[in-house]
PDB file of C-alpha atoms in Angstrom:
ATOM      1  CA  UNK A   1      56.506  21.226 147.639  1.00  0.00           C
ATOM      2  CA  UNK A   2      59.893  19.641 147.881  1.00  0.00           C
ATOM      3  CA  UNK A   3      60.619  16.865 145.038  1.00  0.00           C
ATOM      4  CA  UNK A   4      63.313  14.426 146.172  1.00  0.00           C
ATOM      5  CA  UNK A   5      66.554  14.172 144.216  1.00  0.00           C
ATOM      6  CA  UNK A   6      69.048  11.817 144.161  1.00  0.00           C
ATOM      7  CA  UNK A   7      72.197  11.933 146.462  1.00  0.00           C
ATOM      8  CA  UNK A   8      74.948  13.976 145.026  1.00  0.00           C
ATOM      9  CA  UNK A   9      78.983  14.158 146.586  1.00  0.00           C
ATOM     10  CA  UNK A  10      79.423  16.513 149.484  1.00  0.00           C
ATOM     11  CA  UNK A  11      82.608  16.779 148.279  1.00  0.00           C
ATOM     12  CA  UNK A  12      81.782  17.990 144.339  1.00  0.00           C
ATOM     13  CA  UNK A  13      83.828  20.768 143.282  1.00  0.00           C
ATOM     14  CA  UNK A  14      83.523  23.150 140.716  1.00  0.00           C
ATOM     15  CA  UNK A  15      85.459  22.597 137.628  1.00  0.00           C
ATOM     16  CA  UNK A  16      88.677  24.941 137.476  1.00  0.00           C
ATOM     17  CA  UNK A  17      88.923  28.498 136.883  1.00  0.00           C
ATOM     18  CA  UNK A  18      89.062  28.416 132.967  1.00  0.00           C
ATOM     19  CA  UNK A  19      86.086  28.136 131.337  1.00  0.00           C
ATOM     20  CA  UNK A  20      86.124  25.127 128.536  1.00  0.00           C
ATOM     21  CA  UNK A  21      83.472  25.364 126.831  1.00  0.00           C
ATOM     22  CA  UNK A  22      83.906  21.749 125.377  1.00  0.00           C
ATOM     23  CA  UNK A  23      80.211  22.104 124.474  1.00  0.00           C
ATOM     24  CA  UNK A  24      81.407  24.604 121.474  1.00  0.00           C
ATOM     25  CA  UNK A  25      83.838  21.918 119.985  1.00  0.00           C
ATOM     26  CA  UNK A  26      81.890  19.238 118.946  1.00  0.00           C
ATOM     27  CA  UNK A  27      78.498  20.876 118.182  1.00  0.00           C
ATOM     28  CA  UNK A  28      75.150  19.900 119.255  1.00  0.00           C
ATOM     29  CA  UNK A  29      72.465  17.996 117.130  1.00  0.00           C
ATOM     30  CA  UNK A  30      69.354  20.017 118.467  1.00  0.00           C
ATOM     31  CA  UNK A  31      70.862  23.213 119.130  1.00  0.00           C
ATOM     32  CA  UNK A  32      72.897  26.218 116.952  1.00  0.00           C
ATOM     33  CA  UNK A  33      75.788  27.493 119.378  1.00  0.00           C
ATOM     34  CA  UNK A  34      77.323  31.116 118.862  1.00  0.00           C
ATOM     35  CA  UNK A  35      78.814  34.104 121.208  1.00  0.00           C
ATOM     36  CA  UNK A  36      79.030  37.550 120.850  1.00  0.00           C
ATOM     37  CA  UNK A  37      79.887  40.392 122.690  1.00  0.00           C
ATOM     38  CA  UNK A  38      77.631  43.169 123.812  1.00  0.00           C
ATOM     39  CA  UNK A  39      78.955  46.638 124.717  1.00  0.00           C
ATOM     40  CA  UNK A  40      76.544  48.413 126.427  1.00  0.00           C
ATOM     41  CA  UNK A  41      75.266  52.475 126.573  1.00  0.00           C
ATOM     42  CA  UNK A  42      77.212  52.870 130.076  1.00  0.00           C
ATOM     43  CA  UNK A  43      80.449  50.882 128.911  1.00  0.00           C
ATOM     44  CA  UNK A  44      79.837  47.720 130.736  1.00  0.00           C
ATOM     45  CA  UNK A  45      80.746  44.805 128.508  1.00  0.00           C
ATOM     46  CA  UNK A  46      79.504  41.446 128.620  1.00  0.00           C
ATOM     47  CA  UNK A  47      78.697  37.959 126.607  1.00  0.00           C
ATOM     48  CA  UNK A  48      76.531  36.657 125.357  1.00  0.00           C
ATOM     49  CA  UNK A  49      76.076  32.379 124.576  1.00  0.00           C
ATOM     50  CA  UNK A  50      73.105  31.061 122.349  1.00  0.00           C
ATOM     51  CA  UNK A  51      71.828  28.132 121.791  1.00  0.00           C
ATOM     52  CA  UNK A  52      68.641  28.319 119.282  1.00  0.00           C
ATOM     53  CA  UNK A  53      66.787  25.070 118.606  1.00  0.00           C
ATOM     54  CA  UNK A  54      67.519  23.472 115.024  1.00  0.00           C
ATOM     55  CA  UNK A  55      63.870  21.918 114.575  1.00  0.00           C
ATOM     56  CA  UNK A  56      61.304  25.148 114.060  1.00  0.00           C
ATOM     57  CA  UNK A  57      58.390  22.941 114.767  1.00  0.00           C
ATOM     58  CA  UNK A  58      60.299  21.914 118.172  1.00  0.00           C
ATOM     59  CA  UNK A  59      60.590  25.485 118.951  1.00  0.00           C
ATOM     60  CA  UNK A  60      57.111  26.389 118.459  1.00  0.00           C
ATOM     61  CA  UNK A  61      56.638  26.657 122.181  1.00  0.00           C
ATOM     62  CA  UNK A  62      59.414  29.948 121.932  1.00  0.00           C
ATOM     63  CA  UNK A  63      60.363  29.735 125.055  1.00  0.00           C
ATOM     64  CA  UNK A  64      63.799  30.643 126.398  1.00  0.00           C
ATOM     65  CA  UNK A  65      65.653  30.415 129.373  1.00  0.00           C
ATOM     66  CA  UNK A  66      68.110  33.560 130.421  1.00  0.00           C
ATOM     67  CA  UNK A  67      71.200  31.575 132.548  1.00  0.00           C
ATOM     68  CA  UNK A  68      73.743  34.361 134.732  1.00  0.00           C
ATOM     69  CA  UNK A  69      77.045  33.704 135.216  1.00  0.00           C
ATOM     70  CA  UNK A  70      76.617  32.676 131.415  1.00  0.00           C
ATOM     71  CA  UNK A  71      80.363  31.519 130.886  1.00  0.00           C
ATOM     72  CA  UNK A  72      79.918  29.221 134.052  1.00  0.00           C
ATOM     73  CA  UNK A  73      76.740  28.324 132.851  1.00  0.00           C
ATOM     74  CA  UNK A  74      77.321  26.877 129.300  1.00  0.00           C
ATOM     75  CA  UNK A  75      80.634  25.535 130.460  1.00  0.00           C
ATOM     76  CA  UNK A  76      78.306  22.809 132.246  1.00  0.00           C
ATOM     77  CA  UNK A  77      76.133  22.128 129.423  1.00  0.00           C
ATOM     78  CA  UNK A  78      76.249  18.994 127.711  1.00  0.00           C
ATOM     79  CA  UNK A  79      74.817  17.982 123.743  1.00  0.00           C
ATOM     80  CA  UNK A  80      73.311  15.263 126.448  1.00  0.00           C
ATOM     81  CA  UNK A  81      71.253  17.960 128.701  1.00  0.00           C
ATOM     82  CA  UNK A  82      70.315  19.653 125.532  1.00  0.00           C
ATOM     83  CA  UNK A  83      68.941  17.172 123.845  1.00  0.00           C
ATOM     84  CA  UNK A  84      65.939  16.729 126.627  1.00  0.00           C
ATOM     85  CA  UNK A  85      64.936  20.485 125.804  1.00  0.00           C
ATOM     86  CA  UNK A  86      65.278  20.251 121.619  1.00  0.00           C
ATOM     87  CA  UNK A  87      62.930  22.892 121.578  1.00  0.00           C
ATOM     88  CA  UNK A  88      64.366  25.479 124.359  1.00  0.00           C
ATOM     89  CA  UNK A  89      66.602  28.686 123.501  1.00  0.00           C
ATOM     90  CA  UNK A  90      69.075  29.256 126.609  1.00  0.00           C
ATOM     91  CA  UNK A  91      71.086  32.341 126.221  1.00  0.00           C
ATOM     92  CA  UNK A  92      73.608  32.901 128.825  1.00  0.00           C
ATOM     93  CA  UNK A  93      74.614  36.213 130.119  1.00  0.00           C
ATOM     94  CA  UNK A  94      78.326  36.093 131.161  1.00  0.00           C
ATOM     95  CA  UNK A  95      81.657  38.097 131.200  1.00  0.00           C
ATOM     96  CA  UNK A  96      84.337  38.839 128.594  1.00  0.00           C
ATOM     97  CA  UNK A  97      86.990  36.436 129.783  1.00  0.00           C
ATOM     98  CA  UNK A  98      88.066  33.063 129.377  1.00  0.00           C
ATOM     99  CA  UNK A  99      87.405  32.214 133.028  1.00  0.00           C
ATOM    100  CA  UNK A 100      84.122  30.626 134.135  1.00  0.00           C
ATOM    101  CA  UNK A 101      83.597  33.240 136.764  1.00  0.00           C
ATOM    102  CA  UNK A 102      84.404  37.372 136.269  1.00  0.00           C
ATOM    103  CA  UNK A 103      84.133  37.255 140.512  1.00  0.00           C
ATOM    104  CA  UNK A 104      84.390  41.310 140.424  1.00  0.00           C
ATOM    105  CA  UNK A 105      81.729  41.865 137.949  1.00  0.00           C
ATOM    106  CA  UNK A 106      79.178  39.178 139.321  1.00  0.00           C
ATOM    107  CA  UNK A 107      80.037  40.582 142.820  1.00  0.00           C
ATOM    108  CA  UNK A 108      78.797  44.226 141.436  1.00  0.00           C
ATOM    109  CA  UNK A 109      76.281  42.761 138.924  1.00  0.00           C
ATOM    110  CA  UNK A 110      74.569  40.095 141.152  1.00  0.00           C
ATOM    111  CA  UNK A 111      74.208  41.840 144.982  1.00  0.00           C
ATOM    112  CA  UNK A 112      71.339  44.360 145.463  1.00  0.00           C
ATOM    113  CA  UNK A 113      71.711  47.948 146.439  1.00  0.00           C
ATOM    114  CA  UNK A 114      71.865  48.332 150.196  1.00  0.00           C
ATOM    115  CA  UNK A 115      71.290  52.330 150.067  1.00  0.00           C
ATOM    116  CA  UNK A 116      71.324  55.092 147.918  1.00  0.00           C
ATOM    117  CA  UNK A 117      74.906  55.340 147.850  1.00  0.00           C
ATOM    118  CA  UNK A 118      75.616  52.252 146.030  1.00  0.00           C
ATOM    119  CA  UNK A 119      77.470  51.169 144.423  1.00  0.00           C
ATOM    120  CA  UNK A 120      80.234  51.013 146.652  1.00  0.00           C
ATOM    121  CA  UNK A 121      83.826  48.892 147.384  1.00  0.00           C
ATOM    122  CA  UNK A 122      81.961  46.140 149.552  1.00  0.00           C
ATOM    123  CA  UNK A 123      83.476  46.147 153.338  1.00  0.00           C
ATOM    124  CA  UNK A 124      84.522  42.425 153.733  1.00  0.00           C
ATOM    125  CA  UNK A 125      86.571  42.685 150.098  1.00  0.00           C
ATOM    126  CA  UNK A 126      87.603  46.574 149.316  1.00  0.00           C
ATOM    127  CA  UNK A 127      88.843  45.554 145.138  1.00  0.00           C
ATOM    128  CA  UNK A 128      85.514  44.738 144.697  1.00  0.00           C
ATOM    129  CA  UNK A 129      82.365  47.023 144.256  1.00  0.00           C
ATOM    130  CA  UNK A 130      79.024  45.596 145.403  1.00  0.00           C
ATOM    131  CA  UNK A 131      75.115  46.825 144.958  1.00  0.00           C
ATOM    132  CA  UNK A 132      74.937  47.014 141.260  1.00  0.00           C
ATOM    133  CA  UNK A 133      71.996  44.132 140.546  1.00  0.00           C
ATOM    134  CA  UNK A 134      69.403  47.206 140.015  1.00  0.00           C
ATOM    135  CA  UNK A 135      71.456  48.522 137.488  1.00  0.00           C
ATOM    136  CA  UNK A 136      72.262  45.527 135.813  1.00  0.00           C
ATOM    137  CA  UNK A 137      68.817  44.175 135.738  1.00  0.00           C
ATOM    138  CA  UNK A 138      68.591  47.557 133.769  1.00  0.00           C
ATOM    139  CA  UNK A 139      70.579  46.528 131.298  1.00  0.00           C
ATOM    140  CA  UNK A 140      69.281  42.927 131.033  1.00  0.00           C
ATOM    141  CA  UNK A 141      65.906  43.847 130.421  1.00  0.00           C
ATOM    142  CA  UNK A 142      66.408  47.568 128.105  1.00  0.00           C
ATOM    143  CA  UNK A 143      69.798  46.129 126.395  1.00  0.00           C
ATOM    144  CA  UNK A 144      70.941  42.484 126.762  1.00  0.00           C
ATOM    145  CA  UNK A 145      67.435  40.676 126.571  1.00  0.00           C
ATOM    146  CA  UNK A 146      66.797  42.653 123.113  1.00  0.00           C
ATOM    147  CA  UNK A 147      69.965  41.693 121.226  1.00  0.00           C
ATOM    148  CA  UNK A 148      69.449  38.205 122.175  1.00  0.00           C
ATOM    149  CA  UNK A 149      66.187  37.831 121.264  1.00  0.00           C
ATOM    150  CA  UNK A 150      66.902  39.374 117.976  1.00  0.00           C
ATOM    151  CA  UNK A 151      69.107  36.039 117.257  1.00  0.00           C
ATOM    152  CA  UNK A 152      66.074  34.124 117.644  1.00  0.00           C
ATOM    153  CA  UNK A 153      63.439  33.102 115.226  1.00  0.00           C
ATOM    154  CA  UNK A 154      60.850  33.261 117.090  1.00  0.00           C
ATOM    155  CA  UNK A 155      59.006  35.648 118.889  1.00  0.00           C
ATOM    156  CA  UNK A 156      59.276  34.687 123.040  1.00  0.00           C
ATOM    157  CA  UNK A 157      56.336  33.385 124.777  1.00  0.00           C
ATOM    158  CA  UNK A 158      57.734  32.632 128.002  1.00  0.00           C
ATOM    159  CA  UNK A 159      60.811  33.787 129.666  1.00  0.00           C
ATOM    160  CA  UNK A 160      62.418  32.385 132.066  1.00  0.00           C
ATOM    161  CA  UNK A 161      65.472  33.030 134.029  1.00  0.00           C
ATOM    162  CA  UNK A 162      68.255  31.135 136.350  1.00  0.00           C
ATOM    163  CA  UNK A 163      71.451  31.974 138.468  1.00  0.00           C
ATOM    164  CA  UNK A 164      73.254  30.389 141.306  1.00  0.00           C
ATOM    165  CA  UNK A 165      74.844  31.789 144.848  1.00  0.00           C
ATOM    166  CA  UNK A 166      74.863  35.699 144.105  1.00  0.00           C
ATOM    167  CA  UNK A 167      72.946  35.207 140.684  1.00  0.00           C
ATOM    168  CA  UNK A 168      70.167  33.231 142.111  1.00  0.00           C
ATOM    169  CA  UNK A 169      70.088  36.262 144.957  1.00  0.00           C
ATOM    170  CA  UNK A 170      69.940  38.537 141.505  1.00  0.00           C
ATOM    171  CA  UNK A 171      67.193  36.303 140.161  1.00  0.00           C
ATOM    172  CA  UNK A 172      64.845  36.995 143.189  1.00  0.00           C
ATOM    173  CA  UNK A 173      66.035  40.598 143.000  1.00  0.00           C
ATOM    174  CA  UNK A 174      64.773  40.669 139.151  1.00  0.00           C
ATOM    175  CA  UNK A 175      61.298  39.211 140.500  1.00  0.00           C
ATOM    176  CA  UNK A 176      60.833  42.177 143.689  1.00  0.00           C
ATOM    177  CA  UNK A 177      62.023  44.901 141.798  1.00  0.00           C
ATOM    178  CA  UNK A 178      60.894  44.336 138.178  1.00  0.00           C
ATOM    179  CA  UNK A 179      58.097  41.565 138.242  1.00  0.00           C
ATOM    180  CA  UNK A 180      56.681  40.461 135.159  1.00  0.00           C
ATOM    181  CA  UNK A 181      59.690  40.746 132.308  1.00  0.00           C
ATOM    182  CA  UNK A 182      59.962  37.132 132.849  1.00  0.00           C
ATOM    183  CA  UNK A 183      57.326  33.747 133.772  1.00  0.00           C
ATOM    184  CA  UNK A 184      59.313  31.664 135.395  1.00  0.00           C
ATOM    185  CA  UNK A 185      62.586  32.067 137.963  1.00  0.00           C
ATOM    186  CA  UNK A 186      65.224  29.670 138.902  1.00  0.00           C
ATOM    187  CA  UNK A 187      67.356  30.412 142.117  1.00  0.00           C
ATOM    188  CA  UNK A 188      69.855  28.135 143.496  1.00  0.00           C
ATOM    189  CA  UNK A 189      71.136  28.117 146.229  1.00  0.00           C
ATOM    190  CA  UNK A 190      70.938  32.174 146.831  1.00  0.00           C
ATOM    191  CA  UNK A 191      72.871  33.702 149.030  1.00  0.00           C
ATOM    192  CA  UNK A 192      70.463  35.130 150.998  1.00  0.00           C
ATOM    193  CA  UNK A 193      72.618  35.496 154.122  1.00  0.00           C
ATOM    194  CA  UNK A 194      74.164  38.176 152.139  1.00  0.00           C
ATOM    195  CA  UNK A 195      74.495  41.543 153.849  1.00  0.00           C
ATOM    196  CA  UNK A 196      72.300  40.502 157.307  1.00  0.00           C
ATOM    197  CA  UNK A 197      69.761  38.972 154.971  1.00  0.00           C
ATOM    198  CA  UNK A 198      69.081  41.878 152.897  1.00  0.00           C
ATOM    199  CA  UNK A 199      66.858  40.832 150.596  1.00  0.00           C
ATOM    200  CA  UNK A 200      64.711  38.956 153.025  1.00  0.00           C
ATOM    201  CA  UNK A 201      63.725  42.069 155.205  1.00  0.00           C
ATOM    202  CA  UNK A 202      63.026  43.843 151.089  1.00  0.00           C
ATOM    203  CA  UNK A 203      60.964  41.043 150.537  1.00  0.00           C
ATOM    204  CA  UNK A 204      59.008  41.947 153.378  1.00  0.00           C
ATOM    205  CA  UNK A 205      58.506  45.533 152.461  1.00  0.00           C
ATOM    206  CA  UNK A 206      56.630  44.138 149.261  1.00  0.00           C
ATOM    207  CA  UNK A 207      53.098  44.440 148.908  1.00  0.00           C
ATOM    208  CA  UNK A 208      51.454  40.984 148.594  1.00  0.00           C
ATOM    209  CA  UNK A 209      49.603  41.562 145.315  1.00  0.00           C
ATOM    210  CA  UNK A 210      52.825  43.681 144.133  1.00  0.00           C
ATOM    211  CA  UNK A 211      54.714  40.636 142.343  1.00  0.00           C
ATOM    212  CA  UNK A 212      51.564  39.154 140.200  1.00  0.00           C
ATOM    213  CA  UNK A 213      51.794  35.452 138.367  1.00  0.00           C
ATOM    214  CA  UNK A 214      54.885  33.891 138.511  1.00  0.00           C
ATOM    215  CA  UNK A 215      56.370  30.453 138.685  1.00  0.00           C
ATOM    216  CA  UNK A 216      59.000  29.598 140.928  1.00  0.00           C
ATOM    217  CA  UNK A 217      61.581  26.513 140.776  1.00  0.00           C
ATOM    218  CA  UNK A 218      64.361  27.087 143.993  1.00  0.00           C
ATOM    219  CA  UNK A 219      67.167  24.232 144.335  1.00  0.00           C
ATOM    220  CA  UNK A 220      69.260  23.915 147.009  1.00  0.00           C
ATOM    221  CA  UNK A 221      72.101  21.709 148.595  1.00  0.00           C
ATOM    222  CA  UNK A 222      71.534  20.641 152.425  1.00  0.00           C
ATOM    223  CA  UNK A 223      75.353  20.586 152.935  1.00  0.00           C
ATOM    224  CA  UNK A 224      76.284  24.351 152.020  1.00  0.00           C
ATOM    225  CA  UNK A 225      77.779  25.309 155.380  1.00  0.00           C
ATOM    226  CA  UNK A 226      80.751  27.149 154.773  1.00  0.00           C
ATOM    227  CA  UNK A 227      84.248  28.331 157.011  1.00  0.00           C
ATOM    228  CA  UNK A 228      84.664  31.858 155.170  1.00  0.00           C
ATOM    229  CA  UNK A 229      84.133  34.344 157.940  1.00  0.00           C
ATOM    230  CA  UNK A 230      81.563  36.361 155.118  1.00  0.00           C
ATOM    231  CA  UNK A 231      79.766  33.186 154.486  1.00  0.00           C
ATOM    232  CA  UNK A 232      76.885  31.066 155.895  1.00  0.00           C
ATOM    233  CA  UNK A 233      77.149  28.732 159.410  1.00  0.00           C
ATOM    234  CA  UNK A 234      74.335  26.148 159.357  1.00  0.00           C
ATOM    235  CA  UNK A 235      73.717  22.504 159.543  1.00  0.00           C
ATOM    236  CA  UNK A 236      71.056  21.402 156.665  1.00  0.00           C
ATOM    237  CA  UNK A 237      69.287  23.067 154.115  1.00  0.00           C
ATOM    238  CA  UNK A 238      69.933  26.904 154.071  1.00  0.00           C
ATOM    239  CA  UNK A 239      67.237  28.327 156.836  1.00  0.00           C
ATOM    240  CA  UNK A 240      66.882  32.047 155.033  1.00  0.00           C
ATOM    241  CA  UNK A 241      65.609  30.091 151.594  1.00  0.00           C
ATOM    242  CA  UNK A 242      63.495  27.549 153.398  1.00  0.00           C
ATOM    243  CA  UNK A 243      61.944  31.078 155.024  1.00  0.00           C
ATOM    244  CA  UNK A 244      62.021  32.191 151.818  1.00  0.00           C
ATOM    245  CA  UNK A 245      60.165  29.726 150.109  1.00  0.00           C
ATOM    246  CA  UNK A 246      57.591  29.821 152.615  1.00  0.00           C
ATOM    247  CA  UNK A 247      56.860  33.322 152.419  1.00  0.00           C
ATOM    248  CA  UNK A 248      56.670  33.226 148.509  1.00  0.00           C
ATOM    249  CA  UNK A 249      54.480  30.477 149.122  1.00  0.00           C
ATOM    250  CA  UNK A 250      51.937  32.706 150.743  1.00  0.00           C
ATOM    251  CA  UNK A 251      51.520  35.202 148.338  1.00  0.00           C
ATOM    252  CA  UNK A 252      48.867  34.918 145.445  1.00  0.00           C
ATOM    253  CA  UNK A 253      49.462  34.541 141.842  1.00  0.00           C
ATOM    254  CA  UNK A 254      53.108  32.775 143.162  1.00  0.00           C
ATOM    255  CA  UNK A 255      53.563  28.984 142.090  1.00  0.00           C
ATOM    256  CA  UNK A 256      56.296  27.689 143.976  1.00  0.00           C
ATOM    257  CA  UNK A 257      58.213  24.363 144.310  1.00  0.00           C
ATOM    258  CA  UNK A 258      61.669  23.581 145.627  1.00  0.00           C
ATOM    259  CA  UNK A 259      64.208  20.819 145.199  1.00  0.00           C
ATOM    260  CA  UNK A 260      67.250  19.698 147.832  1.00  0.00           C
ATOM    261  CA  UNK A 261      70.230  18.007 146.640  1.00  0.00           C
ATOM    262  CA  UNK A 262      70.597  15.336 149.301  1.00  0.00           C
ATOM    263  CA  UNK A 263      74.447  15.069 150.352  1.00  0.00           C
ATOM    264  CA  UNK A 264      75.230  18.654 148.046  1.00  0.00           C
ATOM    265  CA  UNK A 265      77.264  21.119 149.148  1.00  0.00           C
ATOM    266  CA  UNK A 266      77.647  25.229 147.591  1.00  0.00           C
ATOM    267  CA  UNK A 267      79.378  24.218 144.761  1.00  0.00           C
ATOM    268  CA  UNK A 268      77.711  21.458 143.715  1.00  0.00           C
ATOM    269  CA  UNK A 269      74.054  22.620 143.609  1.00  0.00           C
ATOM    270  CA  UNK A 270      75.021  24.293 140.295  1.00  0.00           C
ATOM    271  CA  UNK A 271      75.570  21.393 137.653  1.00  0.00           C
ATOM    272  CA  UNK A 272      73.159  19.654 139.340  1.00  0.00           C
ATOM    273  CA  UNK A 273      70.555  22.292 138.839  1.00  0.00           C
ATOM    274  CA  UNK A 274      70.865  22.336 135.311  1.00  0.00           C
ATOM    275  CA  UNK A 275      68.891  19.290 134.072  1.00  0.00           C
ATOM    276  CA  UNK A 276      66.023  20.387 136.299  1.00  0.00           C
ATOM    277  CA  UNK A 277      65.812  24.157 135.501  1.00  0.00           C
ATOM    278  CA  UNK A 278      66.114  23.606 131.864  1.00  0.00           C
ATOM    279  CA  UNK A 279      62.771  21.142 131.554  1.00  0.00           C
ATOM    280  CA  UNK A 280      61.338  23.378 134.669  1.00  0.00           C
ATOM    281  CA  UNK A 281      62.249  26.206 132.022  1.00  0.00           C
ATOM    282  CA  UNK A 282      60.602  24.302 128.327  1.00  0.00           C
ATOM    283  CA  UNK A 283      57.732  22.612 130.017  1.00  0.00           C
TER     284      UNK A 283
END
């Protein structure tokens, strides 16, 4: 089902380059804020954001939302969005820099494997390596997911996990590939064009028991056309994640809604996302 949203600016842009972070400074009344940095068994380095719910009995719920591009991600929050989920953990997984984006890691990190032989220095862009989301979904679930966890006081109930453009590609990678480490997913705006539609023809391959009980919130702009020669040409609402959604629809145990962001281009499908994935996430 589609639920209607309110018109946002085609012409939203993403905040600058350096992350902020102004939701550090100030602190939050229903949430604890910390960082820390997580070196990983193969070397691989990355950070990790927390914010724990101050009220126990608020938190009795335990549920926790898992946001990619983590640095990005926190650098939208507000005290004002957090303070409709008082009783939500959100831990963000991001990068060891002071930008929002680490575009070479999330370009290995977030695309899927497109043979054996990957990863590999993707064609369009040789500097950067693509085809490492099956690894790093690896390390999410064996090595990043654990640590966090361990900063919270209580045990999890319900996971649930978001990402946008290559994450939220990574986030329906997560559910085909390793179904059931979390309840709920969050993609927005995926870039499912990505590689000839790649993950649509692996979707495909899936059995259509394979991916059990899951609940599924997709957002998208329907003004995300873009010039890049690598990128997407369409009028309206991406076509591969409307197909998307409707083959996800058809499969049993999958709960599936969607939301467009009338008037939204790429960029802008991201902080408007937040306020819906985060009660989609604590409900």
């Amino acid at each position: 089902m589609n639920t209607p949203s309110a018109p946002v600016s085609p012409a939203a842009k993403l905040p600058p380059e350096e992350a902020r972070l102004a939701i550090f400074e100030g602190g939050v009344p229903t949430h604890a804020l910390s960082r820390k940095l997580i070196d990983c068994r193969d070397g691989r380095r990355y950070q990790l954001f927390l914010a724990v719910p101050r009220d126990q009995n608020a938190a009795a719920q335990a549920h926790v939302l898992y946001m990619l591009d983590g640095n990005a991600a926190f650098d939208a929050l507000t005290p004002e969005l957090l303070a409709l989920v008082p009783g939500l953990a959100l831990v963000g997984i991001g990068y060891d820099t002071p930008l929002r984006f680490d575009r070479s890691a999330r370009s290995l990190d977030y695309t899927p494997p497109r043979n054996e032989n990957d990863p590999q220095p993707d064609p369009q862009r040789p500097e950067r390596m693509v085809g490492g989301a099956s690894l790093f979904v690896g390390r999410l679930i064996s090595e990043l997911m654990p640590q966090a966890e361990a900063e919270l006081p209580f045990a999890v109930a319900c996971r649930a996990i978001w990402g946008h453009s290559l994450a939220g590609m990574c986030v329906l990678h997560t559910l085909f590939t390793r179904p059931g480490h979390f309840d709920r997913y969050v993609p927005v705006s995926p870039s499912l064009w990505w590689e000839d539609k790649l993950l649509l023809k692996r979707e495909a391959d899936i059995a259509p028991d394979a991916l059990g009980k899951a609940e599924i919130l997709v957002m998208l702009g329907d003004s995300e056309r873009r010039s890049s020669p690598e990128g997407p040409h369409w009028d309206g609402p991406a076509p591969h994640t409307l197909e998307m959604i409707r083959r996800l629809g058809e499969r049993p145990g999958i709960s599936i809604t969607h939301k467009i962001f009338a008037g939204a281009g790429h960029a802008a499908t991201l902080p408007a996302s937040l306020k819906p994935a985060l009660e989609f996430a604590a409900k």
